CSV table of C-alpha atoms and ligand atoms in Angstrom, one decimal:
chain,number,residue,atom,x,y,z
L,1,MET,CA,-5.5,-7.3,14.2
L,2,ALA,CA,-2.8,-4.9,16.4
L,3,THR,CA,-4.6,-2.9,19.3
L,4,GLY,CA,-4.3,0.8,19.6
L,5,ILE,CA,-6.3,1.4,17.1
L,6,ASP,CA,-10.1,2.9,17.9
L,7,VAL,CA,-11.4,3.0,14.2
L,8,PRO,CA,-14.3,1.3,12.8
L,9,THR,CA,-14.0,-1.2,10.2
L,10,VAL,CA,-16.3,-2.9,7.3
L,11,ASP,CA,-15.7,-6.4,6.1
L,12,ILE,CA,-14.7,-6.9,2.8
L,13,LEU,CA,-14.9,-10.5,2.1
L,14,GLY,CA,-12.9,-11.1,5.0
L,15,VAL,CA,-10.8,-8.3,4.9
L,16,PRO,CA,-11.9,-5.7,7.8
L,17,ILE,CA,-11.3,-2.0,6.1
L,18,HIS,CA,-10.7,0.9,8.2
L,19,GLN,CA,-13.6,3.5,7.8
L,20,ILE,CA,-10.9,6.4,7.9
L,21,THR,CA,-11.1,9.8,5.8
L,22,GLU,CA,-7.2,11.0,4.6
L,23,ARG,CA,-7.6,13.4,7.3
L,24,GLU,CA,-8.0,11.3,10.0
L,25,LEU,CA,-5.3,8.8,8.9
L,26,LEU,CA,-2.2,11.6,9.2
L,27,GLU,CA,-3.9,13.2,12.6
L,28,LEU,CA,-3.6,9.3,13.9
L,29,LEU,CA,-0.2,8.5,12.4
L,30,GLU,CA,1.0,11.8,13.7
L,31,ARG,CA,-0.4,11.0,17.4
L,32,ARG,CA,1.5,7.2,17.5
L,33,GLN,CA,4.8,9.3,16.0
L,34,ALA,CA,4.5,11.2,18.9
L,35,ALA,CA,3.8,8.5,21.2
L,36,SER,CA,6.7,6.3,20.0
L,37,GLN,CA,3.8,3.9,18.7
L,38,ARG,CA,4.9,1.9,15.5
L,39,THR,CA,2.4,1.4,12.5
L,40,TRP,CA,2.3,-0.7,9.9
L,41,LEU,CA,-0.2,0.0,6.9
L,42,VAL,CA,-1.6,-1.7,4.1
L,43,THR,CA,-3.8,-0.4,1.0
L,44,VAL,CA,-6.1,-2.6,-0.1
L,45,ASN,CA,-7.6,-3.3,-3.5
L,46,ALA,CA,-9.8,-5.8,-5.1
L,47,GLU,CA,-6.9,-8.2,-6.1
L,48,LEU,CA,-5.4,-8.0,-2.7
L,49,VAL,CA,-8.8,-9.2,-1.3
L,50,ILE,CA,-9.0,-12.1,-4.0
L,51,ARG,CA,-5.4,-13.0,-3.3
L,52,ALA,CA,-6.3,-13.3,0.8
L,53,ARG,CA,-9.2,-15.2,0.0
L,54,GLU,CA,-7.0,-17.7,-1.8
L,55,SER,CA,-4.2,-18.0,0.3
L,56,ARG,CA,-4.1,-17.8,4.4
L,57,GLU,CA,-0.9,-16.5,4.7
L,58,VAL,CA,-2.2,-13.5,2.6
L,59,ALA,CA,-5.1,-13.4,4.9
L,60,GLN,CA,-3.4,-13.7,8.3
L,61,THR,CA,-0.6,-11.6,7.1
L,62,LEU,CA,-3.4,-8.8,6.6
L,63,GLY,CA,-4.7,-9.4,9.7
L,64,ARG,CA,-1.5,-8.3,11.9
L,65,ALA,CA,-1.3,-5.2,9.8
L,66,ASP,CA,-2.6,-1.9,12.4
L,67,LEU,CA,-4.5,-0.7,9.3
L,68,LEU,CA,-5.4,-1.3,6.0
L,69,LEU,CA,-6.7,1.1,3.7
L,70,ALA,CA,-9.6,1.0,0.8
L,71,ASP,CA,-7.1,1.6,-2.1
L,72,GLY,CA,-9.2,1.3,-5.0
L,73,SER,CA,-13.0,1.6,-6.5
L,74,GLY,CA,-13.6,-1.5,-6.1
L,75,ILE,CA,-13.4,-1.5,-2.3
L,76,ILE,CA,-15.6,1.6,-2.0
L,77,TRP,CA,-17.8,0.2,-4.5
L,78,ALA,CA,-17.9,-3.4,-2.2
L,79,ALA,CA,-18.1,-1.3,1.5
L,80,ARG,CA,-21.5,0.5,0.1
L,81,ARG,CA,-22.9,-2.8,-0.9
L,82,LEU,CA,-21.8,-4.9,1.8
L,83,GLY,CA,-21.7,-2.3,4.8
L,84,GLY,CA,-23.5,0.5,3.5
L,85,CYS,CA,-21.0,2.5,4.3
L,86,LEU,CA,-19.1,5.5,2.4
L,87,LEU,CA,-15.1,4.9,2.2
L,88,GLU,CA,-12.8,7.9,1.1
L,89,LYS,CA,-10.3,6.0,-1.5
L,90,LEU,CA,-6.8,6.5,-0.2
L,91,PRO,CA,-4.9,4.8,-3.2
L,92,GLY,CA,-1.2,3.6,-2.1
L,93,VAL,CA,0.5,6.0,-4.1
L,94,GLU,CA,-1.1,9.2,-2.7
L,95,ILE,CA,-1.2,8.1,0.8
L,96,ALA,CA,2.5,7.4,0.3
L,97,GLU,CA,3.0,11.0,-1.0
L,98,LYS,CA,1.2,12.4,1.7
L,99,LEU,CA,3.7,10.6,4.2
L,100,VAL,CA,6.7,11.9,2.2
L,101,LYS,CA,5.1,15.5,2.6
L,102,TRP,CA,4.5,15.0,5.9
L,103,ALA,CA,8.2,13.7,6.3
L,104,ALA,CA,9.2,16.9,4.6
L,105,GLY,CA,7.1,19.4,7.2
L,106,THR,CA,8.5,17.8,10.4
L,107,GLY,CA,12.3,16.6,9.5
L,108,LEU,CA,11.5,12.7,9.4
L,109,SER,CA,13.8,10.5,7.4
L,110,VAL,CA,12.3,7.9,4.7
L,111,TYR,CA,13.9,4.8,3.5
L,112,PHE,CA,12.8,3.9,-0.5
L,113,LEU,CA,13.1,0.2,-0.8
L,114,GLY,CA,11.8,-1.6,-4.1
L,115,ALA,CA,11.0,-0.9,-7.9
L,116,LYS,CA,14.0,-1.8,-10.5
L,117,PRO,CA,17.5,-0.7,-10.2
L,118,GLY,CA,18.0,2.8,-10.2
L,119,VAL,CA,14.1,3.7,-9.5
L,120,ALA,CA,13.7,4.2,-5.9
L,121,GLN,CA,17.3,6.5,-6.2
L,122,GLU,CA,14.8,8.4,-8.7
L,123,ALA,CA,11.9,8.3,-7.0
L,124,ALA,CA,13.7,9.7,-3.8
L,125,ALA,CA,15.2,12.8,-5.6
L,126,LYS,CA,11.9,13.7,-7.6
L,127,MET,CA,9.9,13.5,-4.1
L,128,GLN,CA,12.9,15.6,-2.4
L,129,SER,CA,12.8,18.4,-5.1
L,130,LYS,CA,8.6,18.5,-4.5
L,131,TYR,CA,8.8,18.4,-1.0
L,132,PRO,CA,12.4,19.5,0.4
L,133,GLY,CA,13.0,18.8,3.6
L,134,PHE,CA,12.9,15.1,4.6
L,135,ASN,CA,15.5,13.0,5.5
L,136,ILE,CA,16.6,10.3,2.4
L,137,ALA,CA,17.4,7.7,4.9
L,138,GLY,CA,18.5,5.5,1.9
L,139,TYR,CA,16.7,3.3,-0.9
L,140,ARG,CA,17.2,0.0,-2.6
L,141,ASP,CA,15.9,-1.6,-5.4
L,142,GLY,CA,13.7,-4.4,-5.3
L,143,TYR,CA,15.2,-7.3,-6.9
L,144,PHE,CA,17.5,-8.9,-4.2
L,145,GLY,CA,17.5,-12.8,-3.8
L,146,ASN,CA,17.0,-14.7,-0.6
L,147,MET,CA,20.9,-14.4,0.2
L,148,GLU,CA,20.5,-10.5,0.2
L,149,GLU,CA,17.6,-10.3,2.5
L,150,GLU,CA,19.6,-10.5,5.6
L,151,GLU,CA,21.7,-7.7,4.4
L,152,VAL,CA,18.8,-5.5,3.1
L,153,VAL,CA,17.5,-5.6,6.7
L,154,ALA,CA,20.0,-5.4,8.6
L,155,GLU,CA,21.0,-1.9,6.2
L,156,ILE,CA,17.5,-0.7,6.9
L,157,ARG,CA,17.8,-1.6,10.8
L,158,GLY,CA,20.9,0.9,11.0
L,159,LEU,CA,19.4,3.4,9.7
L,160,ALA,CA,16.3,3.1,11.5
L,161,PRO,CA,14.5,5.4,8.9
L,162,ASP,CA,10.9,6.7,10.4
L,163,ILE,CA,9.0,5.8,7.5
L,164,LEU,CA,10.1,2.7,5.4
L,165,LEU,CA,8.5,2.6,1.7
L,166,VAL,CA,8.0,-0.9,0.5
L,167,ALA,CA,7.5,-0.9,-3.4
L,168,LEU,CA,7.6,-4.9,-4.4
L,169,GLY,CA,4.0,-5.1,-5.3
L,170,ALA,CA,1.3,-6.7,-3.4
L,171,PRO,CA,1.2,-9.1,-1.7
L,172,ARG,CA,4.9,-9.4,-1.9
L,173,GLN,CA,5.5,-6.6,-0.2
L,174,GLU,CA,3.0,-6.8,2.7
L,175,LEU,CA,4.8,-10.5,3.2
L,176,TRP,CA,8.3,-8.9,3.8
L,177,ILE,CA,6.8,-6.3,5.9
L,178,ALA,CA,5.5,-8.8,8.2
L,179,LYS,CA,8.4,-11.1,8.5
L,180,HIS,CA,10.6,-8.0,9.3
L,181,PHE,CA,8.4,-5.7,10.8
L,182,ASN,CA,9.8,-6.2,14.6
L,183,GLU,CA,13.6,-6.8,13.9
L,184,LEU,CA,13.6,-3.3,11.3
L,185,GLN,CA,13.9,-0.1,13.7
L,186,VAL,CA,11.2,2.0,11.7
L,187,GLY,CA,8.5,4.1,12.7
L,188,MET,CA,6.2,3.4,10.1
L,189,ALA,CA,5.7,0.6,7.6
L,190,VAL,CA,3.9,0.4,4.4
L,191,GLY,CA,3.5,-1.0,1.0
L,192,VAL,CA,3.3,1.2,-2.1
L,193,GLY,CA,2.9,-1.4,-4.9
L,194,GLY,CA,4.1,0.8,-8.2
L,195,SER,CA,4.6,4.3,-6.4
L,196,PHE,CA,8.3,4.4,-7.3
L,197,ASP,CA,7.7,3.8,-10.9
L,198,VAL,CA,5.0,6.7,-10.8
L,199,TRP,CA,7.1,9.6,-9.0
L,200,SER,CA,10.3,8.3,-11.0
L,201,GLY,CA,8.3,9.4,-14.2
L,202,ARG,CA,8.7,5.9,-15.8
L,203,VAL,CA,4.9,5.4,-15.5
L,204,LYS,CA,1.8,7.3,-15.3
L,205,ARG,CA,-1.4,7.5,-13.3
L,206,ALA,CA,-4.9,7.2,-15.0
L,207,PRO,CA,-6.3,10.4,-16.0
L,208,ALA,CA,-8.5,12.0,-13.3
L,209,TRP,CA,-11.7,11.5,-15.1
L,210,MET,CA,-10.7,7.0,-15.3
L,211,SER,CA,-10.2,6.9,-11.7
L,212,ASP,CA,-13.5,9.2,-10.7
L,213,HIS,CA,-15.2,6.3,-12.9
L,214,GLY,CA,-13.6,3.5,-11.4
L,215,LEU,CA,-11.5,2.7,-14.4
L,216,GLU,CA,-8.4,2.9,-13.2
L,217,TRP,CA,-7.8,-0.9,-13.9
L,218,LEU,CA,-8.9,0.0,-17.6
L,219,TYR,CA,-6.1,2.2,-17.8
L,220,ARG,CA,-3.3,-0.3,-16.2
L,221,LEU,CA,-4.3,-2.8,-18.5
L,222,ALA,CA,-4.2,-0.8,-21.7
L,223,THR,CA,-1.0,0.6,-21.0
L,224,ASP,CA,0.3,-2.4,-19.7
L,225,PRO,CA,-1.4,-5.7,-21.5
L,226,ARG,CA,0.3,-8.2,-19.7
L,227,ARG,CA,-1.7,-7.3,-16.4
L,228,ILE,CA,-4.5,-9.9,-18.0
L,229,GLY,CA,-4.1,-12.5,-15.9
L,230,ARG,CA,-4.0,-10.5,-12.8
L,231,MET,CA,-7.0,-8.8,-13.6
L,232,LEU,CA,-9.0,-11.7,-13.9
L,233,ALA,CA,-9.1,-11.0,-9.9
L,234,LEU,CA,-11.3,-8.2,-10.6
L,235,PRO,CA,-14.5,-10.0,-12.1
L,236,ARG,CA,-14.3,-12.3,-9.4
L,237,PHE,CA,-14.2,-9.8,-6.5
L,238,VAL,CA,-17.6,-8.2,-8.1
L,239,TYR,CA,-19.1,-11.9,-8.6
L,240,GLN,CA,-18.1,-12.8,-4.6
L,241,VAL,CA,-19.2,-9.0,-3.3
L,242,VAL,CA,-22.5,-9.6,-5.4
L,243,CYS,CA,-23.2,-13.3,-3.9
L,244,THR,CA,-22.2,-12.3,-0.5
L,245,LYS,CA,-24.8,-9.5,-0.5
L,246,LEU,CA,-27.4,-12.1,-2.2
L,247,THR,CA,-26.6,-15.1,0.6
L,248,GLY,CA,-25.7,-12.8,3.4
L,249,ARG,CA,-22.4,-14.9,3.7
I,1,UDP,N1,8.6,-5.5,-7.7
I,1,UDP,C1,9.9,-5.4,-7.2
I,1,UDP,N2,10.4,-6.5,-6.7
I,1,UDP,C2,9.8,-7.5,-7.5
I,1,UDP,C3,8.9,-7.8,-8.0
I,1,UDP,C4,8.3,-6.5,-8.1
I,1,UDP,O1,10.8,-4.4,-6.4
I,1,UDP,O2,10.6,-8.8,-7.1
I,1,UDP,C5,8.6,-3.7,-8.0
I,1,UDP,C6,8.1,-3.6,-9.7
I,1,UDP,O3,9.3,-3.2,-10.2
I,1,UDP,C7,7.0,-2.4,-9.4
I,1,UDP,C8,6.8,-2.9,-8.5
I,1,UDP,O4,7.3,-3.9,-7.3
I,1,UDP,O5,8.1,-1.1,-9.1
I,1,UDP,C9,5.1,-3.3,-8.5
I,1,UDP,O6,4.2,-2.6,-9.0
I,1,UDP,P1,3.2,-3.1,-9.5
I,1,UDP,O7,2.0,-1.7,-10.3
I,1,UDP,O8,3.0,-4.4,-9.9
I,1,UDP,O9,2.4,-2.7,-7.9
I,1,UDP,P2,0.7,-3.2,-7.1
I,1,UDP,O10,-0.1,-3.5,-8.8
I,1,UDP,O11,0.9,-4.2,-6.5
I,1,UDP,O12,0.5,-1.8,-6.5
């Protein structure tokens, strides 16, 4: 875990989630930005925890991030059971939007990397009309091959954005950031999953009543049944949390 961040964590099946509210997070990021400290954020949901349990590479990658945030009802539920603590839900799409809003208020620049061709550009334009004032450092789709990877990194390094949003899906975006964070001249990097699809209007988020009842997964499954394979991580997550609670291991 990177040093310099004095925020308690709660262990969710081996992944240390920071106990931080949205307000505290934004204040912390402002302080770090003012002090020229670079920050890599990961928003962690139940599916990513299961991926970290299955893959040492993913687990080690998460261990290198500066801040691991509670993205989703599964993590909130597990934190209450395993750590007796009440976490604030910090969905990636909302944190990413807060970063853009902050950038608009302060003139910081944002690079949009990921999603299908045209989507990052559209997402950036939508955000700019909602939050005028931030500087679009650039955008690029997330369907590049290994041969183009160096070119992508060189472009971002050359532009040196304050904030890099990476929408390649988890854990690919986390592995990508881990691989390139040191060479990229970005102040802050965060994996934002399907946020560009949402901002561009291609994908709708679950209605509030469903999110409030922890049913985002059901909405996503109903609107995109191809996610069924990935969703099998959820019952496994619940089972492993219950076992850990019962056995204390
Ligand atoms: N994506 C991408 N490159 C790839 C695979 C996926 O840019 O090689 C994008 C995809 O178009 C989508 C996002 O990554 O915009 C993943 O969205 P999803 O909702 O699956 O994210 P998650 O559930 O991980 O938040």
